[in-house]
Coordinates of C-alpha atoms and ligand atoms in Angstrom, one line a residue:
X1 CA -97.3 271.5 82.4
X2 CA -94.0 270.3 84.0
X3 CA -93.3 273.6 86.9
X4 CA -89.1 272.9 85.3
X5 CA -90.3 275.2 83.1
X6 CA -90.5 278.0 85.2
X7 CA -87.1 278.1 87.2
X8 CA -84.5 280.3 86.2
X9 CA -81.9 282.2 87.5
X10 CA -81.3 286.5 88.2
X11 CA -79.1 287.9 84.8
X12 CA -78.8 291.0 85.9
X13 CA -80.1 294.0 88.1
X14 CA -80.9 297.6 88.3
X15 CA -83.3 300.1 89.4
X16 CA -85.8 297.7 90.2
X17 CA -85.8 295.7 87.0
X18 CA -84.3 292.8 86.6
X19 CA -83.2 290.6 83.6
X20 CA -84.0 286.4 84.5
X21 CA -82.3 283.7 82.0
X22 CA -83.2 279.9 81.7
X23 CA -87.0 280.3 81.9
X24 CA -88.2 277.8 79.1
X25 CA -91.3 279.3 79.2
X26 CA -92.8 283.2 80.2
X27 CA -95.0 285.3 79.5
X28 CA -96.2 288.9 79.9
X29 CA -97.8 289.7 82.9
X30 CA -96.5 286.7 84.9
X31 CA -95.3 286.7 88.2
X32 CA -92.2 284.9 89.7
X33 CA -90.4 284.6 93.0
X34 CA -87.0 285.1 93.8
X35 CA -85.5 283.6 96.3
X36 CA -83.7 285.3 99.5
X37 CA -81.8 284.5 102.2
X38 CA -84.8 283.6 104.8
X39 CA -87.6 285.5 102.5
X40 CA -88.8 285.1 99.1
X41 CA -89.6 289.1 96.2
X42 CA -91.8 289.2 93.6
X43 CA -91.8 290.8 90.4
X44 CA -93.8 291.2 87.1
X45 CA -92.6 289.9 83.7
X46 CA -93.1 293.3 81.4
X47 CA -91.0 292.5 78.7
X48 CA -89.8 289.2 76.7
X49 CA -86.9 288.9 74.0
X50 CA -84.1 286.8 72.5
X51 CA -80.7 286.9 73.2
X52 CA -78.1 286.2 70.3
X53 CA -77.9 282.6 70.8
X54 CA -82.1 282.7 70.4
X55 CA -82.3 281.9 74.6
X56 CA -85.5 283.9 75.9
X57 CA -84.4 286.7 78.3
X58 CA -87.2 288.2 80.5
X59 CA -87.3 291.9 81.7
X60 CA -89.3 292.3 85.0
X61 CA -90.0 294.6 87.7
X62 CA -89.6 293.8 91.3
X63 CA -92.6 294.8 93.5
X64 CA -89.9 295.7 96.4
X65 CA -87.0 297.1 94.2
X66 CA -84.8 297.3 97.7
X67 CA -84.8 293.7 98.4
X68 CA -81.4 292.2 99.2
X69 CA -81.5 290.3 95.2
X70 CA -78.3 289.5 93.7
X71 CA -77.5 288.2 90.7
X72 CA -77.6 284.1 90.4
X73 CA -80.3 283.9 92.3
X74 CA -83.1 281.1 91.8
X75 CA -86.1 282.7 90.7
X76 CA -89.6 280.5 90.0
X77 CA -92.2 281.4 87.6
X78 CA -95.8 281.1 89.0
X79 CA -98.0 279.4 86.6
X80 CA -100.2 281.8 86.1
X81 CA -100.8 285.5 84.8
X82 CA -101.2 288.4 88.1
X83 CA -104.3 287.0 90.2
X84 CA -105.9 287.9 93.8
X85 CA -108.1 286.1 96.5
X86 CA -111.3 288.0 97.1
X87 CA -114.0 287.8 98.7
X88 CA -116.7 289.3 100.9
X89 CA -114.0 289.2 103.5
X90 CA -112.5 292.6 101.6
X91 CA -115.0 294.7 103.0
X92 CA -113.8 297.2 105.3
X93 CA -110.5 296.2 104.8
X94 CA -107.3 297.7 103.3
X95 CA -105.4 295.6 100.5
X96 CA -102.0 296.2 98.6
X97 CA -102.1 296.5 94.9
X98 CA -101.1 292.0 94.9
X99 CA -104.3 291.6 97.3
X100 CA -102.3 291.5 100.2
X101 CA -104.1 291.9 103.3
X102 CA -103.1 295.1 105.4
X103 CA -106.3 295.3 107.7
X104 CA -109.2 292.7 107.5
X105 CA -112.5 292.8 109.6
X106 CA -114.4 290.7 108.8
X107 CA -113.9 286.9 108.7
X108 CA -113.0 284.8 105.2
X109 CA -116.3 282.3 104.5
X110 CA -115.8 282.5 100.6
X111 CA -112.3 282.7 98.7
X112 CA -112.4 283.1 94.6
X113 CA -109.0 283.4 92.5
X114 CA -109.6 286.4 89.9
X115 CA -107.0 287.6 87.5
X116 CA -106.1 291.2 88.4
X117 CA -106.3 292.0 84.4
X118 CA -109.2 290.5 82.2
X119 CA -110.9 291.5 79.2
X120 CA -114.0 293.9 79.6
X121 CA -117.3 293.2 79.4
X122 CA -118.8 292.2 76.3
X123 CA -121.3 294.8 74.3
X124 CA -123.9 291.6 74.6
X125 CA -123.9 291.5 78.1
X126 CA -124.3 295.2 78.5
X127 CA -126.9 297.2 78.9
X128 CA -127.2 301.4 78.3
X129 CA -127.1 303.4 81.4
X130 CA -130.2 304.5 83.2
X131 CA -130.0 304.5 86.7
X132 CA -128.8 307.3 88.2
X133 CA -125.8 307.3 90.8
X134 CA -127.0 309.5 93.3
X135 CA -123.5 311.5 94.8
X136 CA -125.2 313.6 97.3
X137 CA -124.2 316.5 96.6
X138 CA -127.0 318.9 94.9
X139 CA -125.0 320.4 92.1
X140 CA -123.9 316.8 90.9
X141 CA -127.1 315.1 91.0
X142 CA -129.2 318.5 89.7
X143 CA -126.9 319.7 86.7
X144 CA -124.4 317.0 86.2
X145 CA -125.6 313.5 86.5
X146 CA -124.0 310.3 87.1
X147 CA -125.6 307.1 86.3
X148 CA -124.9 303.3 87.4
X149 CA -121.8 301.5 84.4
X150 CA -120.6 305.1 83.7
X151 CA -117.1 306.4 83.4
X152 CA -116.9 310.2 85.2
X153 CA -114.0 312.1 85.5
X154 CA -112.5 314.3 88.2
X155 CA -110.8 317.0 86.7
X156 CA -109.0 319.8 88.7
X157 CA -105.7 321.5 89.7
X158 CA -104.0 320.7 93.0
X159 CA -106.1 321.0 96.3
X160 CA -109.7 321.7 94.7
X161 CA -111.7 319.7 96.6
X162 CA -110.9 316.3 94.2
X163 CA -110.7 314.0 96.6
X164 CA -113.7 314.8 98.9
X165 CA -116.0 314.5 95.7
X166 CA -115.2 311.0 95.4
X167 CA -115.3 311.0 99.1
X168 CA -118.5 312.3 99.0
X169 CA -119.6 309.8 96.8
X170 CA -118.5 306.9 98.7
X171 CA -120.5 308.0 101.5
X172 CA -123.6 308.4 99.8
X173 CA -123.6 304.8 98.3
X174 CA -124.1 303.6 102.2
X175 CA -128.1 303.2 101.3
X176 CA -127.6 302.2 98.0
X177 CA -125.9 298.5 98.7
X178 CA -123.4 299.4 96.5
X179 CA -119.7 298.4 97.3
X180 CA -116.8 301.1 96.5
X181 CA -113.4 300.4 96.3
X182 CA -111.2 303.9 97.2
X183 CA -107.3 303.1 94.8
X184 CA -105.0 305.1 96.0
X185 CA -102.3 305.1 93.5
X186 CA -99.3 307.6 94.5
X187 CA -100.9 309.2 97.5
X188 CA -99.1 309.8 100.6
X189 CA -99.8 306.9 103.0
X190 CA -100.7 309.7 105.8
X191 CA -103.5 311.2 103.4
X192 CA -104.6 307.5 102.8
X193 CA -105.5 306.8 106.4
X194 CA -107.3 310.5 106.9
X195 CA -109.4 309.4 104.1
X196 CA -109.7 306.1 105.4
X197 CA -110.2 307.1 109.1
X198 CA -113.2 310.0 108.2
X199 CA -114.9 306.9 105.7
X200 CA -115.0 304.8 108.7
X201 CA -116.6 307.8 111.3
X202 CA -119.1 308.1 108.7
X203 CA -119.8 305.0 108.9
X204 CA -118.6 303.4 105.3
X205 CA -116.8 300.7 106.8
X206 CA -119.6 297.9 106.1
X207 CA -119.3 298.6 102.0
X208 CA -115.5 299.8 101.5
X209 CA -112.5 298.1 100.2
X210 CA -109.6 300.7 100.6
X211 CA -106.3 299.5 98.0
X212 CA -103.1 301.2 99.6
X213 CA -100.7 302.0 96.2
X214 CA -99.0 304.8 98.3
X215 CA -96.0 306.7 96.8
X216 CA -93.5 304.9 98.3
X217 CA -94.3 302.2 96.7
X218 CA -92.8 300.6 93.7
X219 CA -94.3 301.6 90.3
X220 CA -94.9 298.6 89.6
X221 CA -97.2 298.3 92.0
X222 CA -98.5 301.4 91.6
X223 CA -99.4 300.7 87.8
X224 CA -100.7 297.1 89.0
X225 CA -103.3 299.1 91.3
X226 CA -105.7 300.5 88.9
X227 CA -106.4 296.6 87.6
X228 CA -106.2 295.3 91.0
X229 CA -109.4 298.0 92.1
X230 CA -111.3 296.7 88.7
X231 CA -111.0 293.0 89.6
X232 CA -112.4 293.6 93.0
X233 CA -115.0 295.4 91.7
X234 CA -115.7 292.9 88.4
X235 CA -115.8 290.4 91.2
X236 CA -118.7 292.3 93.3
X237 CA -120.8 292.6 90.3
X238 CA -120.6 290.0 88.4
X239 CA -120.3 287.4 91.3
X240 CA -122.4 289.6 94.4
X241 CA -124.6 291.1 91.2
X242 CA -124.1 294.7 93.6
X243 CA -123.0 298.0 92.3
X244 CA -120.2 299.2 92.1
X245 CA -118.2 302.3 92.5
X246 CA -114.1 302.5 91.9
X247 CA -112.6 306.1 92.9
X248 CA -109.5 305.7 91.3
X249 CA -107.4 308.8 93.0
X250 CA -105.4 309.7 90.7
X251 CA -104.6 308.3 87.3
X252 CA -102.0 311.1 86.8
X253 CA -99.9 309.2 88.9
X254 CA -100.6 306.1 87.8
X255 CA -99.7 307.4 84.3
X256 CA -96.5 308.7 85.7
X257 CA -95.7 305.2 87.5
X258 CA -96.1 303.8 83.7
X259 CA -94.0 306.2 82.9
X260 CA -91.1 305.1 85.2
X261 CA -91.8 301.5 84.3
X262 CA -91.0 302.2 80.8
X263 CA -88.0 304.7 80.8
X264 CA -86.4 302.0 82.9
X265 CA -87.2 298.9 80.3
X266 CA -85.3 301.7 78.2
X267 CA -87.8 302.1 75.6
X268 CA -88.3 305.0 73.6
X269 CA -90.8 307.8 75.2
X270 CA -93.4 309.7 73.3
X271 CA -94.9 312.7 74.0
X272 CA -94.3 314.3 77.2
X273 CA -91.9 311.2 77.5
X274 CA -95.2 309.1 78.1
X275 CA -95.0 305.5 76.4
X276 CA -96.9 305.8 73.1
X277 CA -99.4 302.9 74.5
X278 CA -100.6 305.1 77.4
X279 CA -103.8 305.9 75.8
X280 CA -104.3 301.9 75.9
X281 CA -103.1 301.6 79.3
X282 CA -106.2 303.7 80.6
X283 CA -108.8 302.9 78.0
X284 CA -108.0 299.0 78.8
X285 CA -108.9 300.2 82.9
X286 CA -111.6 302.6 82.2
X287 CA -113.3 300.1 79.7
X288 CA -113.5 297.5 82.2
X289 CA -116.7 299.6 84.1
X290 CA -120.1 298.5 82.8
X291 CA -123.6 298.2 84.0
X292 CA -124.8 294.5 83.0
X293 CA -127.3 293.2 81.3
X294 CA -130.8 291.8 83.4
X295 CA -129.7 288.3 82.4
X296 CA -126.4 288.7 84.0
X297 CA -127.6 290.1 87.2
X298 CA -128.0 293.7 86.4
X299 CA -124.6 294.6 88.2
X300 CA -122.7 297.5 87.9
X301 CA -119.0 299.1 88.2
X302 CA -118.8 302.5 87.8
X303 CA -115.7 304.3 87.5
X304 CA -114.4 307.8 89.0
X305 CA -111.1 308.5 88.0
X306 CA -109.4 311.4 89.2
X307 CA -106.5 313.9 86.9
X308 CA -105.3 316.6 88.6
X309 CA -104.3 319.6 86.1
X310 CA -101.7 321.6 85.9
X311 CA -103.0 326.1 85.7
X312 CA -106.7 324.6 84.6
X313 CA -105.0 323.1 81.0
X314 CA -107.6 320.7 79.8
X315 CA -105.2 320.2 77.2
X316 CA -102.1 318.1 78.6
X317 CA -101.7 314.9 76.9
X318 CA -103.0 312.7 79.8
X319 CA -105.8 314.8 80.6
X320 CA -107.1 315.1 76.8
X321 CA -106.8 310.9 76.7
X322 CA -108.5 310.5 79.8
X323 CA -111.6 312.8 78.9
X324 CA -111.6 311.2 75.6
X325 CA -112.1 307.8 77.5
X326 CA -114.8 308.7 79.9
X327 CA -118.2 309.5 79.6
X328 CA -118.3 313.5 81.2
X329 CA -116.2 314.9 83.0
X330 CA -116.3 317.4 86.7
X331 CA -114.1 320.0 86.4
X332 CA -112.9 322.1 89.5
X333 CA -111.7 325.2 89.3
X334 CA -109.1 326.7 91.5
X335 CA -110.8 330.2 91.1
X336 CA -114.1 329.5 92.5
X337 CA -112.5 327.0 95.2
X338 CA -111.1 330.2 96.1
X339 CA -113.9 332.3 96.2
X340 CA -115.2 329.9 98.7
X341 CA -117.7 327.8 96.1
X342 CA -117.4 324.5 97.4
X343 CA -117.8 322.2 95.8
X344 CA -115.8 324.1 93.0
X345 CA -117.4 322.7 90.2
X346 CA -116.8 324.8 87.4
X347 CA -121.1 324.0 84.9
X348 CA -119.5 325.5 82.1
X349 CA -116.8 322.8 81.4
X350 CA -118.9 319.9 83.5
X351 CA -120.8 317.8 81.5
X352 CA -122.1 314.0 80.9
X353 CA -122.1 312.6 77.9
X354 CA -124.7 310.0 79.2
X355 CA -127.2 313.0 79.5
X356 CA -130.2 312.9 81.5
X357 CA -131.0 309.6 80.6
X358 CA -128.8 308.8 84.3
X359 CA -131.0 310.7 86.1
X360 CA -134.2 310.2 87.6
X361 CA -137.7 311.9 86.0
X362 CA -138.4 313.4 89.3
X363 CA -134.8 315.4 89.7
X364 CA -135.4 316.3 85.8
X365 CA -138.7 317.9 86.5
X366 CA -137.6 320.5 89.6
X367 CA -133.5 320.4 88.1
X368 CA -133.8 320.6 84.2
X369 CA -132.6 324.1 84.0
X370 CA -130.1 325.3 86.5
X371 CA -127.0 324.2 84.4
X372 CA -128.2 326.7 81.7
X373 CA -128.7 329.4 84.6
X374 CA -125.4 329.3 86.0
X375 CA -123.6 329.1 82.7
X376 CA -125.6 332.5 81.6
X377 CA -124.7 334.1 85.0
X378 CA -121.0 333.3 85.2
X379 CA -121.2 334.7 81.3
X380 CA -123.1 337.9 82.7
X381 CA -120.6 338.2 85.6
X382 CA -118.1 338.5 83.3
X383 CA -119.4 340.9 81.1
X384 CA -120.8 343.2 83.7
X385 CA -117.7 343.6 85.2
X386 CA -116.6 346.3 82.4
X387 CA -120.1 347.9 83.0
X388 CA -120.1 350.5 85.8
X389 CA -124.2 351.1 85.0
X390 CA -126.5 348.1 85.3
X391 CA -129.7 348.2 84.4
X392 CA -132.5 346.8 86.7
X393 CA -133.2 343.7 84.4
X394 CA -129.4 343.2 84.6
X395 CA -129.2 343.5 88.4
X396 CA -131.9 341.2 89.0
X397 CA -130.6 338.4 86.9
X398 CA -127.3 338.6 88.5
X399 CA -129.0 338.6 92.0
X400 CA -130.3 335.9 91.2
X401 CA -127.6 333.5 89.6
X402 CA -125.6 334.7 92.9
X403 CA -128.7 333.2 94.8
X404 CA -127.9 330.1 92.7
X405 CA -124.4 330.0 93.4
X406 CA -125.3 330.2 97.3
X407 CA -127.7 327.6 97.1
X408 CA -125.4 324.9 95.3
X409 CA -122.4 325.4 98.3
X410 CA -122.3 322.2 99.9
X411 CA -119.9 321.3 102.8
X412 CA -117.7 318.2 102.1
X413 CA -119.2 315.0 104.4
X414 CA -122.1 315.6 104.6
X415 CA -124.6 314.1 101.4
X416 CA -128.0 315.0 101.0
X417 CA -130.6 312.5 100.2
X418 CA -132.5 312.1 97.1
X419 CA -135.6 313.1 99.1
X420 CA -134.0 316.3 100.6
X421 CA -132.6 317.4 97.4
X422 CA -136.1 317.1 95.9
X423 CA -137.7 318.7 98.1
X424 CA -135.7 322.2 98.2
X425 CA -134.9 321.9 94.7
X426 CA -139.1 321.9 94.3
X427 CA -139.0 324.6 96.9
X428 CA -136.5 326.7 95.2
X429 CA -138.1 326.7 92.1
X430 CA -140.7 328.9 93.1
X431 CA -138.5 332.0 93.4
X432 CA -137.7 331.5 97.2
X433 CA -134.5 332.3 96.7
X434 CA -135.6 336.2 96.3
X435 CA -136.7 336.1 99.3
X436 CA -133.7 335.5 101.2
X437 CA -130.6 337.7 101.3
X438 CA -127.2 335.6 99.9
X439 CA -125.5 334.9 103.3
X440 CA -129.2 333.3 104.5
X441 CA -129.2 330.9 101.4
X442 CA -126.4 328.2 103.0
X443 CA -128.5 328.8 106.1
X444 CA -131.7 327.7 104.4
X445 CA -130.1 324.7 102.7
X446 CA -128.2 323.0 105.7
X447 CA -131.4 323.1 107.7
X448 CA -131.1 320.0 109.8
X449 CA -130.8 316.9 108.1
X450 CA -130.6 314.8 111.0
X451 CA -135.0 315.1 110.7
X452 CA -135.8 312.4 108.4
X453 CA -136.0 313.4 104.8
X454 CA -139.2 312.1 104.4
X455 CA -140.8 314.6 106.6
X456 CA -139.6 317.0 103.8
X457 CA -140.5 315.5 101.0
X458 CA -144.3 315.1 102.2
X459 CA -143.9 318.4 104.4
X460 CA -142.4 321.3 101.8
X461 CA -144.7 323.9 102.7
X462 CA -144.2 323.0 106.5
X463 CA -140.4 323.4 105.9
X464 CA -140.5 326.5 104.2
X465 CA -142.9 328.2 106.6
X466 CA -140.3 327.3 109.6
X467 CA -137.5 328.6 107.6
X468 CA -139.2 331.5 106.8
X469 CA -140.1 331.8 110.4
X470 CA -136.7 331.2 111.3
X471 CA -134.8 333.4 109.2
X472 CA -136.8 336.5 110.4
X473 CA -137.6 337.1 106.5
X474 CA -138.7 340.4 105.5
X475 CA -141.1 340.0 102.8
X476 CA -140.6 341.8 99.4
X477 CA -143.0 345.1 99.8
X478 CA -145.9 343.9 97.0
X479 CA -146.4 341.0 99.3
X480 CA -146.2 342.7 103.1
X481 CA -149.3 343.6 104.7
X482 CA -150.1 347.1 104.3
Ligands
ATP1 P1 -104.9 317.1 96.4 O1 -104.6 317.8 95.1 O2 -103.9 317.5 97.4 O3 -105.2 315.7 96.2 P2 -107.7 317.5 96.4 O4 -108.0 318.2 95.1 O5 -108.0 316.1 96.4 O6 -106.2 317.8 96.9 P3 -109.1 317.7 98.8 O7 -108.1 317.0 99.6 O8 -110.3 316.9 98.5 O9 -108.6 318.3 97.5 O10 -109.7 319.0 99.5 C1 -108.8 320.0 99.8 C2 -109.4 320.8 101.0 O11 -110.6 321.4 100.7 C3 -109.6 319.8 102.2 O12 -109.2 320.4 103.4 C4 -111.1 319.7 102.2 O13 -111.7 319.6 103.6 C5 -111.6 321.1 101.6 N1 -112.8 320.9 100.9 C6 -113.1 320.2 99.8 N2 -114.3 320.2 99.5 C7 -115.0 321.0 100.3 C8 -116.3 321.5 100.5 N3 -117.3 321.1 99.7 N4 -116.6 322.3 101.5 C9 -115.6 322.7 102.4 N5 -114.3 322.3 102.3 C10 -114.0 321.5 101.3
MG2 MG1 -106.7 314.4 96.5

């Protein structure tokens, strides 16, 4: 194909789109170069149509919109459709939403071209989920599992302890050799680098691709993020045959960025002036995670996207397509995060549609039946607050959901291995928790876990008897010696 095809010049401008004439030949999702003075700005075709005299007229957006563009200027099309260079080279880095490299270190041995936006996975060449995805965090891997190829949303209002889930997650994958790729798409570049900076104290940097879409970036680019964090993590699994893990913080911008994009093609806005083909937009990203088939390597790409809500509605537009996408969703609420349960993960309106089937037969035996406990204690809570006279029975069970609550506070950094959670959960679940007063429980979970976790899983009894030693427990009066 003759490149004469793909020169034309600037039409018009405005607000970061710009209108290109005398392209023979375009297509959606191309990108072009315009020349400058001493530089060269991109853009993405979004839209192509026909002027009267039938001579094709292509809408784009410019990556930069304040580049110094002006109209008459020589644009050239590249001959292909959006693409990146990856690599193993990515890891630890920090990329921009066109696979520009912001901070590399390590050094390139391997280069592969890979579109940024590509059809999903095949049903054929998937498989159901069944491994689990451990986050580290107790109440996740106890009562809400998340397996290897699934799709789990982050749900929660403003400042609710979002971020430091997925965060949580990250750092828990350092033992499972799975890559994770942190997209953030409309974040402030300053929260970008804390997030980045506390992933690399903990020690992440050997397995984390960070892609920088801050807010001061175009939308364009914003938009282009989401695909650009699903190609580098198609390319880990289907090339490195790894896992996978995209944290996707948050699509509520990214909507929004689509948003932009199309109020300024001028086309007509839907509900909540969202395009009409938003539900596409995120089902065509989400669909894209998948755990592979045994023949194709067994890879994986799991997806946590993050909405923040607006007052706890579950029912905003975006929010109701995204949940309708995913697999289960992890809903934070503002009240408990405020009541100091942390993380604020509200069991009630939690779940997984993947079901236990993520979660391994060992965690299933000691955590089957916490999720059912809280639910009935928060219920009980509630209705006991009306009730000035408890009865005994009534007293007891809400001691004891408290004790639950206690036990399922986990500070934000600091995962627990599989081993660990095991182990207490087995220990819990012979009615410890009675034993201890509430502000001893967080005590008795965060006992060091700098001792190897093995020593717990082959030690329980040990570990409980220096707890109890420890905490100064005064036995319950049927079991003290007379
Ligand atoms: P935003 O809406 O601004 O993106 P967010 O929902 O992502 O906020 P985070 O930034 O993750 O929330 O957390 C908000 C604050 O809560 C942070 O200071 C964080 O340290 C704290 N936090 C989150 N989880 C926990 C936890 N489990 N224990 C203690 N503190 C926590
Ligand atoms: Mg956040």
């Amino acid at each position: 194909m003759s490149l004469s095809l793909h020169y034309g010049v600037v039409s018009s401008l405005g607000s970061g789109v710009c209108s290109i004439n005398g392209l023979v030949l375009g297509f959606v999702g191309q990108v072009y170069d315009i020349r400058l003075m001493t530089s060269t700005s991109s853009g993405l075709v979004v839209n192509l149509t026909r002027d009267t005299t039938g001579n094709l007229t292509v809408s784009s957006l410019l990556f930069n919109p304040t580049d110094r563009i002006s109209v008459g200027g020589l644009v050239t099309g590249r001959p292909s459709l959006a693409s990146l260079v990856l690599g193993d080279f990515l890891l630890g880095g920090m990329l921009d939403p066109l696979g520009n490299v912001l901070l590399q270190s390590s050094t390139v041995s391997s280069e592969y071209a890979w579109l940024i936006e590509s059809p999903s996975i095949g049903l054929i060449d998937r498989q159901s989920v069944f491994e689990p995805l451990q986050s580290g965090l107790l109440s996740i891997d106890a009562m809400v599992p998340v397996g290897r190829g699934q799709r789990e949303l982050i749900l929660g209002d403003r400042y609710t302890g979002k971020t430091s889930i997925g965060v949580d997650f990250i750092l828990n994958q350092r033992y499972e050799k799975s890559v994770c790729v942190y997209a953030a798409i409309g974040q402030k570049a300053s929260s970008i680098l804390e997030v980045f900076l506390s992933l690399i104290a903990r020690g992440a940097l050997d397995y984390i691709v960070v892609l920088v879409a801050s807010s001061s970036v175009s939308s364009v680019s914003q938009y282009l993020s989401g695909y650009t964090g699903c190609a580098i993590c198609d390319f880990f699994m289907l090339v490195r045959q790894l896992g996978s893990l995209l944290f996707l913080d948050d699509l509520s911008k990214h909507a929004v960025a689509y948003r932009e994009i199309y109020l300024l093609l001028r086309r007509p806005p839907g509900r909540e002036a969202y395009p009409g083909e938003i539900f596409f937009v995120h089902s065509r990203l989400l669909e894209r995670s998948a755990l592979l088939s045994a023949s194709l390597g067994g890879g994986s790409s799991t997806a946590l996207p993050v909405i923040e809500t607006l007052g706890g509605d579950v029912s905003a537009y975006i929010t109701t397509n995204v949940i309708s996408i995913t697999d289960g969703q992890l809903f934070l609420s503002v009240d408990l995060f405020l009541s100091g349960i942390r993380p604020a993960i509200d069991v009630g309106l939690s779940v997984t549609r993947v079901g236990s089937a993520a979660q391994w037969d060992g965690m299933k035996l000691v955590g089957g039946s916490y999720k059912l406990q809280l639910a009935q204690y928060a219920e009980l809570q509630s209705f006991s607050q009306f009730s000035g006279d408890l009865g005994s029975d009534t007293k007891a069970r809400l001691l004891s959901g408290a004790s639950l609550v206690e036990l399922f506070k986990q500070v934000n950094g600091s995962p627990l291995s599989l081993s660990y959670q095991l182990s207490l959960l087995s220990v819990v679940s012979q009615s410890i928790l009675e034993y201890l007063s509430l502000d001893r429980i967080t005590f008795f979970v965060s006992y060091p876990t700098s001792v190897p976790s093995w020593v717990f899983c082959c030690l329980p009894t040990l570990y409980l008897g220096l707890s109890i030693t420890r905490l100064n427990l005064t036995l319950a009066p049927s079991s003290s010696p007379v």
